[in-house]
Coordinates of C-alpha atoms and ligand atoms in Angstrom, one line a residue:
M36 CA 0.0 0.0 0.0
S37 CA 1.5 3.4 -1.0
T38 CA 1.7 6.3 1.5
A39 CA -1.0 7.9 -0.5
T40 CA -3.3 4.9 0.1
I41 CA -2.5 5.0 3.8
R42 CA -3.4 8.7 3.8
N43 CA -6.7 7.8 2.0
V44 CA -7.4 5.2 4.7
L45 CA -6.8 7.7 7.4
R46 CA -8.8 10.5 5.7
G47 CA -11.5 8.1 4.7
D48 CA -11.8 9.1 1.1
G49 CA -10.9 7.1 -2.0
D50 CA -12.5 3.7 -2.1
R51 CA -13.8 4.3 1.4
F52 CA -16.3 1.5 1.4
V53 CA -13.8 -1.2 0.6
Y54 CA -11.5 0.0 3.4
V55 CA -14.3 -0.2 5.9
V56 CA -15.4 -3.6 4.8
S57 CA -11.8 -4.9 4.8
A58 CA -11.2 -3.5 8.3
L59 CA -14.3 -5.2 9.6
A60 CA -13.3 -8.5 7.9
A61 CA -9.8 -8.1 9.4
L62 CA -11.5 -8.6 12.8
N63 CA -11.1 -12.2 12.0
G64 CA -7.4 -11.6 12.3
L65 CA -7.8 -9.8 15.6
L66 CA -9.6 -12.8 17.1
F67 CA -7.1 -15.2 15.6
G68 CA -4.2 -13.2 17.3
F69 CA -6.1 -12.5 20.6
D70 CA -7.2 -16.1 21.1
T71 CA -3.7 -17.5 20.3
G72 CA -1.9 -15.0 22.5
I73 CA -4.2 -15.0 25.6
I74 CA -3.4 -18.5 26.8
S75 CA 0.3 -17.6 27.6
G76 CA -0.9 -15.4 30.5
A77 CA -4.2 -17.2 31.4
F78 CA -2.4 -20.5 31.7
L79 CA -0.3 -19.4 34.7
F80 CA -3.6 -19.1 36.7
I81 CA -5.5 -22.0 35.3
Q82 CA -2.8 -24.1 36.8
D83 CA -3.9 -22.8 40.2
S84 CA -7.5 -23.7 39.7
F85 CA -7.3 -27.3 38.6
V86 CA -5.1 -30.2 39.3
M87 CA -3.7 -31.4 36.0
S88 CA -1.2 -33.8 34.5
P89 CA 1.5 -32.3 32.2
L90 CA -0.2 -34.0 29.3
V91 CA -3.5 -32.3 30.1
E92 CA -1.6 -29.0 30.5
G93 CA -0.1 -29.5 27.0
I94 CA -3.6 -30.3 25.6
I95 CA -5.0 -27.1 27.0
V96 CA -2.3 -25.0 25.4
S97 CA -2.1 -26.7 22.1
G98 CA -5.8 -27.7 21.9
A99 CA -6.5 -24.4 20.0
M100 CA -3.9 -25.2 17.4
A101 CA -5.3 -28.7 16.9
G102 CA -8.8 -27.2 16.7
A103 CA -7.5 -24.6 14.2
A104 CA -6.0 -27.3 12.0
A105 CA -9.5 -29.0 12.0
G106 CA -11.3 -25.7 11.4
A107 CA -8.9 -24.9 8.5
A108 CA -9.4 -28.4 7.1
V109 CA -13.1 -27.9 6.5
G110 CA -13.1 -24.0 6.4
G111 CA -11.8 -23.8 2.8
Q112 CA -14.6 -26.0 1.4
L113 CA -17.2 -24.3 3.6
A114 CA -16.0 -21.0 2.2
D115 CA -16.4 -22.3 -1.4
R116 CA -19.8 -23.8 -0.6
L117 CA -21.6 -21.4 1.8
G118 CA -19.9 -18.3 0.7
R119 CA -17.2 -16.2 2.4
R120 CA -19.7 -14.0 4.3
R121 CA -21.7 -16.8 5.8
L122 CA -18.5 -18.5 7.0
I123 CA -17.4 -15.3 8.7
L124 CA -20.7 -15.2 10.6
I125 CA -20.3 -18.8 11.6
A126 CA -16.7 -18.2 12.7
A127 CA -17.9 -15.2 14.9
I128 CA -20.6 -17.4 16.5
V129 CA -18.1 -20.2 17.1
F130 CA -15.6 -17.8 18.6
F131 CA -18.3 -16.6 21.0
V132 CA -19.3 -20.1 22.0
G133 CA -15.7 -21.1 22.5
S134 CA -14.7 -18.1 24.6
F135 CA -17.9 -18.4 26.7
T136 CA -17.3 -22.1 27.3
M137 CA -13.8 -21.4 28.5
A138 CA -14.8 -18.5 30.7
V139 CA -17.4 -20.6 32.6
A140 CA -15.7 -24.0 32.4
P141 CA -16.4 -25.8 35.7
T142 CA -14.1 -28.7 34.9
V143 CA -11.0 -29.4 32.8
P144 CA -12.8 -31.4 30.1
V145 CA -15.1 -28.5 29.6
L146 CA -12.2 -26.1 29.4
V147 CA -10.5 -28.3 26.8
A148 CA -13.7 -28.5 24.9
G149 CA -13.9 -24.7 24.9
R150 CA -10.3 -24.4 23.7
L151 CA -11.0 -26.9 20.8
I152 CA -14.1 -25.0 19.8
D153 CA -12.2 -21.7 19.9
G154 CA -9.5 -23.3 17.8
V155 CA -12.0 -24.3 15.2
A156 CA -13.1 -20.7 14.9
I157 CA -9.5 -19.6 14.7
G158 CA -9.0 -22.1 11.8
F159 CA -12.1 -20.7 10.0
A160 CA -11.0 -17.1 10.6
S161 CA -7.4 -17.7 9.4
I162 CA -8.7 -18.8 6.0
V163 CA -11.8 -16.7 5.4
G164 CA -10.4 -13.3 6.5
P165 CA -7.6 -13.0 4.0
L166 CA -9.7 -14.8 1.3
Y167 CA -12.6 -12.4 1.6
I168 CA -10.5 -9.3 1.6
S169 CA -8.4 -10.4 -1.3
E170 CA -11.5 -10.9 -3.4
I171 CA -13.2 -7.7 -2.5
A172 CA -10.1 -5.5 -2.9
P173 CA -9.1 -3.7 -6.1
P174 CA -5.7 -5.1 -7.5
H175 CA -3.6 -2.0 -6.9
I176 CA -4.2 -2.0 -3.1
R177 CA -5.0 -5.7 -2.6
G178 CA -1.6 -6.4 -1.0
G179 CA -2.0 -3.7 1.6
L180 CA -5.6 -4.5 2.3
T181 CA -5.1 -8.3 2.6
S182 CA -2.2 -7.7 4.9
L183 CA -4.6 -5.7 7.2
N184 CA -5.6 -9.1 8.4
Q185 CA -2.1 -9.9 9.6
L186 CA -1.9 -6.4 11.2
M187 CA -5.0 -7.4 13.1
V188 CA -3.4 -10.7 14.1
T189 CA -0.4 -8.9 15.6
T190 CA -2.7 -6.3 17.2
G191 CA -4.7 -9.2 18.7
I192 CA -1.6 -10.7 20.1
L193 CA -0.5 -7.4 21.6
L194 CA -4.0 -6.8 23.0
S195 CA -3.9 -10.2 24.6
Y196 CA -0.6 -9.4 26.3
F197 CA -2.2 -6.2 27.7
V198 CA -5.4 -8.1 28.8
N199 CA -3.3 -10.7 30.5
Y200 CA -1.4 -7.9 32.3
A201 CA -4.6 -6.2 33.3
F202 CA -6.2 -9.3 34.9
A203 CA -2.9 -10.8 36.2
D204 CA -3.1 -9.2 39.6
A205 CA -6.5 -10.7 40.3
G206 CA -5.5 -14.0 38.6
A207 CA -8.7 -13.7 36.7
W208 CA -8.1 -16.2 33.9
R209 CA -11.8 -16.6 33.2
W210 CA -12.0 -12.9 32.3
M211 CA -8.9 -13.2 30.1
L212 CA -10.4 -16.0 28.1
G213 CA -13.9 -14.6 28.1
A214 CA -12.7 -11.3 26.8
G215 CA -12.6 -12.8 23.3
M216 CA -16.4 -12.6 23.3
V217 CA -16.3 -8.9 22.7
P218 CA -14.6 -8.8 19.3
A219 CA -16.7 -11.9 18.3
V220 CA -19.9 -9.9 18.8
V221 CA -18.5 -6.9 16.9
L222 CA -17.5 -9.2 14.0
A223 CA -21.0 -10.9 14.0
I224 CA -22.8 -7.5 13.8
G225 CA -20.3 -6.1 11.3
I226 CA -20.6 -8.9 8.9
L227 CA -24.3 -8.3 8.5
K228 CA -23.4 -5.0 6.8
M229 CA -20.8 -6.5 4.5
P230 CA -21.4 -7.6 1.0
E231 CA -20.6 -11.1 -0.3
S232 CA -17.4 -11.5 -2.3
P233 CA -18.1 -10.5 -5.9
R234 CA -16.0 -13.4 -7.2
W235 CA -17.9 -15.9 -5.2
L236 CA -21.2 -14.4 -6.3
F237 CA -20.3 -14.6 -9.9
E238 CA -19.2 -18.2 -9.7
H239 CA -22.5 -19.1 -8.1
G240 CA -24.4 -17.5 -11.0
R241 CA -25.4 -14.4 -9.2
K242 CA -23.9 -12.0 -11.8
D243 CA -26.0 -9.0 -11.1
E244 CA -25.2 -9.0 -7.4
A245 CA -21.5 -9.4 -8.3
R246 CA -21.7 -6.4 -10.5
A247 CA -23.4 -4.4 -7.8
V248 CA -20.8 -5.3 -5.3
L249 CA -18.0 -4.3 -7.7
K250 CA -19.7 -1.0 -8.4
R251 CA -19.7 -0.2 -4.7
T252 CA -16.1 -1.2 -4.2
R253 CA -14.4 0.1 -7.4
S254 CA -14.1 3.7 -8.7
S255 CA -13.5 2.3 -12.2
G256 CA -12.8 -0.7 -14.3
V257 CA -15.9 -2.7 -13.2
D258 CA -16.7 -4.1 -16.6
Q259 CA -13.2 -5.2 -17.3
E260 CA -12.9 -6.9 -14.0
L261 CA -16.2 -8.7 -14.6
D262 CA -15.1 -9.9 -18.0
E263 CA -11.9 -11.3 -16.4
I264 CA -13.9 -13.1 -13.7
E265 CA -16.3 -14.4 -16.3
E266 CA -13.4 -15.8 -18.5
T267 CA -11.9 -17.5 -15.5
V268 CA -15.2 -19.0 -14.4
E269 CA -15.8 -20.3 -17.9
T270 CA -12.6 -22.1 -18.2
Q271 CA -13.3 -24.0 -15.0
S272 CA -14.5 -27.5 -14.8
E273 CA -15.6 -29.2 -11.6
T274 CA -14.4 -27.7 -8.3
G275 CA -13.0 -29.7 -5.5
V276 CA -9.8 -30.8 -3.7
R277 CA -9.0 -33.3 -6.4
D278 CA -8.5 -30.4 -8.8
L279 CA -5.6 -29.3 -6.6
L280 CA -3.6 -32.2 -7.9
A281 CA -3.8 -31.0 -11.5
P282 CA -0.2 -30.6 -12.9
W283 CA -0.5 -26.9 -13.8
L284 CA -1.5 -26.2 -10.2
R285 CA 1.4 -28.0 -8.6
P286 CA 3.9 -25.0 -8.6
A287 CA 1.3 -22.9 -6.7
L288 CA 0.7 -25.8 -4.2
V289 CA 4.4 -26.2 -3.6
V290 CA 4.8 -22.4 -3.0
G291 CA 1.8 -22.3 -0.6
L292 CA 2.8 -25.5 1.4
G293 CA 6.4 -24.5 1.5
L294 CA 5.7 -21.0 2.8
A295 CA 3.1 -22.4 5.3
V296 CA 5.7 -24.7 6.9
F297 CA 8.6 -22.3 6.8
Q298 CA 6.5 -19.6 8.4
Q299 CA 6.3 -21.9 11.5
I300 CA 9.5 -24.0 11.6
T301 CA 11.6 -20.9 11.6
G302 CA 10.4 -20.4 15.2
I303 CA 8.2 -17.4 15.4
N304 CA 5.7 -18.9 17.8
A305 CA 8.5 -20.2 20.1
V306 CA 9.0 -16.5 20.7
I307 CA 5.4 -15.4 20.6
Y308 CA 4.1 -18.1 23.0
Y309 CA 7.3 -18.4 25.2
A310 CA 8.8 -14.9 25.1
P311 CA 8.7 -14.4 28.9
T312 CA 10.4 -17.7 29.6
I313 CA 13.1 -17.1 27.0
L314 CA 13.7 -13.5 28.4
E315 CA 13.9 -14.7 32.0
S316 CA 16.6 -17.1 31.0
T317 CA 18.7 -14.1 29.7
G318 CA 18.8 -12.8 33.2
L319 CA 15.9 -10.3 33.1
G320 CA 13.6 -10.2 36.1
S321 CA 10.0 -11.3 35.7
V322 CA 8.5 -7.8 35.5
A323 CA 11.2 -6.8 33.0
S324 CA 10.4 -9.9 31.0
I325 CA 6.7 -9.1 30.8
L326 CA 7.5 -5.6 29.8
A327 CA 10.0 -6.8 27.2
T328 CA 7.3 -9.2 25.9
V329 CA 4.9 -6.2 25.4
G330 CA 7.8 -4.6 23.6
I331 CA 8.1 -7.6 21.3
G332 CA 4.3 -7.5 20.7
T333 CA 4.5 -3.8 19.8
I334 CA 7.4 -4.2 17.4
N335 CA 5.5 -7.0 15.7
V336 CA 2.6 -4.6 15.1
V337 CA 4.8 -1.7 14.0
M338 CA 6.8 -3.7 11.5
T339 CA 3.7 -5.2 10.1
V340 CA 2.5 -1.6 9.4
V341 CA 5.9 -1.0 7.6
A342 CA 5.3 -4.2 5.5
I343 CA 1.8 -3.0 4.6
M344 CA 3.2 0.3 3.3
L345 CA 5.8 -1.5 1.3
V346 CA 4.1 -4.6 -0.1
D347 CA 2.4 -3.1 -3.1
R348 CA 5.4 -1.0 -3.9
V349 CA 8.5 -3.1 -3.5
G350 CA 6.6 -6.4 -4.0
R351 CA 6.1 -9.7 -2.2
R352 CA 9.4 -11.4 -3.2
R353 CA 11.7 -8.6 -2.0
L354 CA 10.0 -8.3 1.3
L355 CA 10.3 -12.1 1.8
L356 CA 13.9 -12.2 0.8
V357 CA 14.9 -9.4 3.2
G358 CA 12.7 -10.7 6.0
V359 CA 13.8 -14.3 5.9
G360 CA 17.5 -13.2 5.3
G361 CA 17.2 -11.1 8.5
M362 CA 15.7 -14.0 10.4
V363 CA 18.7 -16.2 9.4
A364 CA 21.1 -13.6 10.7
T365 CA 19.4 -12.9 14.0
L366 CA 18.9 -16.6 14.7
A367 CA 22.6 -17.1 14.1
I368 CA 23.3 -14.4 16.7
L369 CA 20.8 -15.9 19.2
G370 CA 22.3 -19.3 18.7
T371 CA 25.8 -17.9 19.5
V372 CA 24.7 -15.7 22.4
F373 CA 22.9 -18.6 24.1
Y374 CA 26.0 -20.7 23.5
L375 CA 28.4 -18.4 25.3
P376 CA 28.7 -18.6 29.1
G377 CA 27.5 -15.7 31.4
L378 CA 24.3 -14.7 29.6
S379 CA 23.3 -11.9 32.0
G380 CA 24.7 -8.4 31.5
G381 CA 25.8 -7.3 28.0
L382 CA 25.1 -10.7 26.4
G383 CA 21.6 -10.7 27.9
I384 CA 20.9 -7.3 26.2
I385 CA 22.2 -8.5 22.9
A386 CA 19.9 -11.5 23.2
T387 CA 16.9 -9.4 23.9
I388 CA 17.7 -7.0 21.0
S389 CA 18.2 -10.0 18.7
L390 CA 14.9 -11.4 19.7
M391 CA 13.2 -8.1 18.9
L392 CA 15.0 -7.9 15.5
F393 CA 14.0 -11.5 14.8
V394 CA 10.4 -10.6 15.3
S395 CA 10.8 -7.5 13.2
F396 CA 12.2 -9.5 10.2
F397 CA 9.3 -12.0 10.5
A398 CA 6.8 -9.1 10.6
I399 CA 8.0 -7.5 7.4
G400 CA 8.3 -10.8 5.5
L401 CA 6.9 -14.2 6.3
G402 CA 4.2 -12.9 8.7
P403 CA 2.1 -10.9 6.3
V404 CA 3.4 -12.1 2.9
F405 CA 2.5 -15.8 3.5
W406 CA -1.1 -15.0 4.1
L407 CA -1.2 -12.6 1.2
L408 CA 0.3 -14.9 -1.3
I409 CA -1.9 -17.9 -0.5
S410 CA -4.9 -15.7 -1.2
E411 CA -3.5 -14.6 -4.6
I412 CA -1.9 -17.6 -6.3
Y413 CA -4.8 -20.1 -6.4
P414 CA -7.5 -20.1 -9.1
L415 CA -11.0 -19.1 -8.1
S416 CA -12.4 -22.7 -8.5
V417 CA -10.1 -24.1 -5.9
R418 CA -9.1 -21.0 -3.9
G419 CA -11.0 -21.9 -0.8
S420 CA -9.9 -25.5 -0.8
A421 CA -6.3 -24.7 -1.7
M422 CA -6.1 -22.2 1.1
G423 CA -7.7 -24.8 3.4
V424 CA -5.0 -27.4 2.6
V425 CA -2.2 -24.8 3.0
T426 CA -3.6 -23.4 6.2
V427 CA -3.9 -26.8 7.7
A428 CA -0.2 -27.3 7.0
N429 CA 0.5 -24.0 8.7
W430 CA -1.4 -25.0 11.9
G431 CA 0.1 -28.5 11.8
A432 CA 3.6 -27.0 11.8
N433 CA 2.6 -24.5 14.4
L434 CA 1.4 -27.3 16.7
L435 CA 4.6 -29.2 16.1
V436 CA 6.8 -26.2 17.1
S437 CA 4.7 -25.1 20.1
L438 CA 4.6 -28.6 21.5
T439 CA 8.3 -29.4 20.9
F440 CA 9.9 -26.1 21.8
P441 CA 10.0 -26.8 25.6
V442 CA 11.2 -30.4 24.9
L443 CA 13.9 -29.2 22.5
T444 CA 15.3 -26.5 24.8
D445 CA 15.3 -29.0 27.6
G446 CA 16.9 -31.7 25.6
V447 CA 19.5 -30.0 23.3
G448 CA 19.5 -26.5 24.8
T449 CA 18.3 -23.1 23.8
S450 CA 21.4 -22.4 21.7
A451 CA 21.0 -25.5 19.5
T452 CA 17.3 -24.9 19.2
F453 CA 17.9 -21.4 17.7
W454 CA 20.6 -22.9 15.4
L455 CA 18.0 -25.4 14.2
F456 CA 15.5 -22.6 13.5
G457 CA 18.3 -20.7 11.8
L458 CA 19.0 -23.7 9.5
C459 CA 15.3 -23.9 8.7
S460 CA 15.3 -20.2 7.8
L461 CA 18.3 -20.7 5.5
V462 CA 16.5 -23.4 3.6
G463 CA 13.4 -21.2 3.6
L464 CA 15.5 -18.4 2.1
L465 CA 16.6 -20.6 -0.8
F466 CA 13.0 -21.8 -1.2
V467 CA 11.7 -18.2 -1.5
Y468 CA 14.5 -17.3 -4.0
R469 CA 13.8 -20.3 -6.2
Y470 CA 10.0 -20.7 -6.1
V471 CA 8.0 -17.7 -4.9
P472 CA 6.4 -15.6 -7.7
E473 CA 5.8 -11.8 -7.8
T474 CA 2.1 -11.1 -7.8
K475 CA 2.3 -7.3 -7.1
G476 CA -0.3 -5.2 -9.0
R477 CA -1.7 -8.0 -11.1
T478 CA -5.3 -9.2 -11.1
L479 CA -6.0 -12.5 -9.6
E480 CA -7.2 -13.6 -13.0
A481 CA -3.9 -12.7 -14.7
I482 CA -2.0 -14.7 -12.0
E483 CA -4.3 -17.6 -12.7
D484 CA -3.8 -17.3 -16.5
D485 CA 0.0 -17.6 -16.0
L486 CA -0.5 -20.7 -14.0
R487 CA -2.6 -22.3 -16.7
Q488 CA -0.1 -21.5 -19.3
N489 CA 2.5 -23.1 -17.1
I490 CA 4.7 -20.1 -17.0
S491 CA 7.3 -20.6 -14.3
L492 CA 6.1 -19.0 -11.1
A493 CA 9.6 -17.9 -10.2
D494 CA 10.0 -15.6 -13.2
Ligands
BGC533 C1 1.4 -16.6 12.1 C2 1.1 -16.9 13.5 C3 2.0 -16.0 14.4 C4 1.7 -14.6 14.0 C5 2.7 -13.7 14.8 C6 1.1 -15.1 11.8 O1 1.3 -14.8 10.5 O2 0.6 -17.4 11.2 O3 1.4 -18.3 13.7 O4 1.7 -16.2 15.7 O5 1.9 -14.3 12.6 O6 2.5 -12.3 14.4

């Protein structure tokens, strides 16, 4: 998004309607971030309320990721069948039910059930938020608008850190977890005012409605865009997951799955979910660690804003290359610092700064660009399903890292764990360089056309 666009957003002119709609849809991202971030603080107090085995503790923390993988698994197809808008409404309701269940849970099984339900909503939201925005946005600002969703994910995480902090004194974990009901209600009400995706409408034979939505969300070029959508819809055969295996789609599937896995195995959520623990081990006191965690959350938000301003100007590939390159460098520093003896003092400060830089590099690259690209590189007929498959892979990898991080640091040490993440980032960098296409400023239909003609995606 250019600075002019940002100015338009702030002033409220230009394609104002599309900004409002995208901002509302990005509440999906806020819930996704909030509900994944909140458990880090709430968990400390849940442990005081119930007697639990370590296995049950693990299930409570990672239950949401497992639920999210399940939600993402069916969310893509539901988005194709029911429509984007209806799925957003369902996600908001499920978010509400999950948060409510956790807040009032009298027993551990009910709490776990709430966490799983909440996870399913997170899974729905992680697909349908970026999908809906990318389809309603005009091409020249699509990158920035779709990345609004990631901005809200990071804002949600930061908000959850503050809410944790606010309720920490009282140990009020039920309020922490129940707080997710508020944005769920706002999203449910907001979606009633939002139009359906014009591309989805067109594909379901509702051409007049599609035209009407485009007219409301474009200042010009409506007929041309409708023609392009029509052409794409006409060249499609049956929809379904089987179509994903068509040879001409394989490059896009490789790109999506690769980015999904690299986004997680490079270690971001080891930092997002375990930041206070890592920081304490550098010699910081617990209050300072919590403050530094808020600092990390803030940097995550700020650098995502920077990415949004750059993504439609410098392009997706360049942001990814710089971002992942920076992650390799900062992880190498972290691996070294944690290897050296005497972590407190100067080295502790270097470690804290490196952690912050690591998050910054994630936030200008893999964070937003992954979600953006997977909403751009799949043809309309399989877009929902393809995003579903890729998002499941993302949650699966997330589950793997968040479950194994404590085990890894305990077994091979923090230093080796960071080296391992660094190695994964290096492979990720080569992957981006070799396979990831530039999609900046092109219509979704033009990207699809290239795929059909089997033009190399890395050109
Ligand atoms: C990732 C999440 C992560 C968040 C951090 C998202 O793009 O998918 O797993 O927690 O970024 O900002």
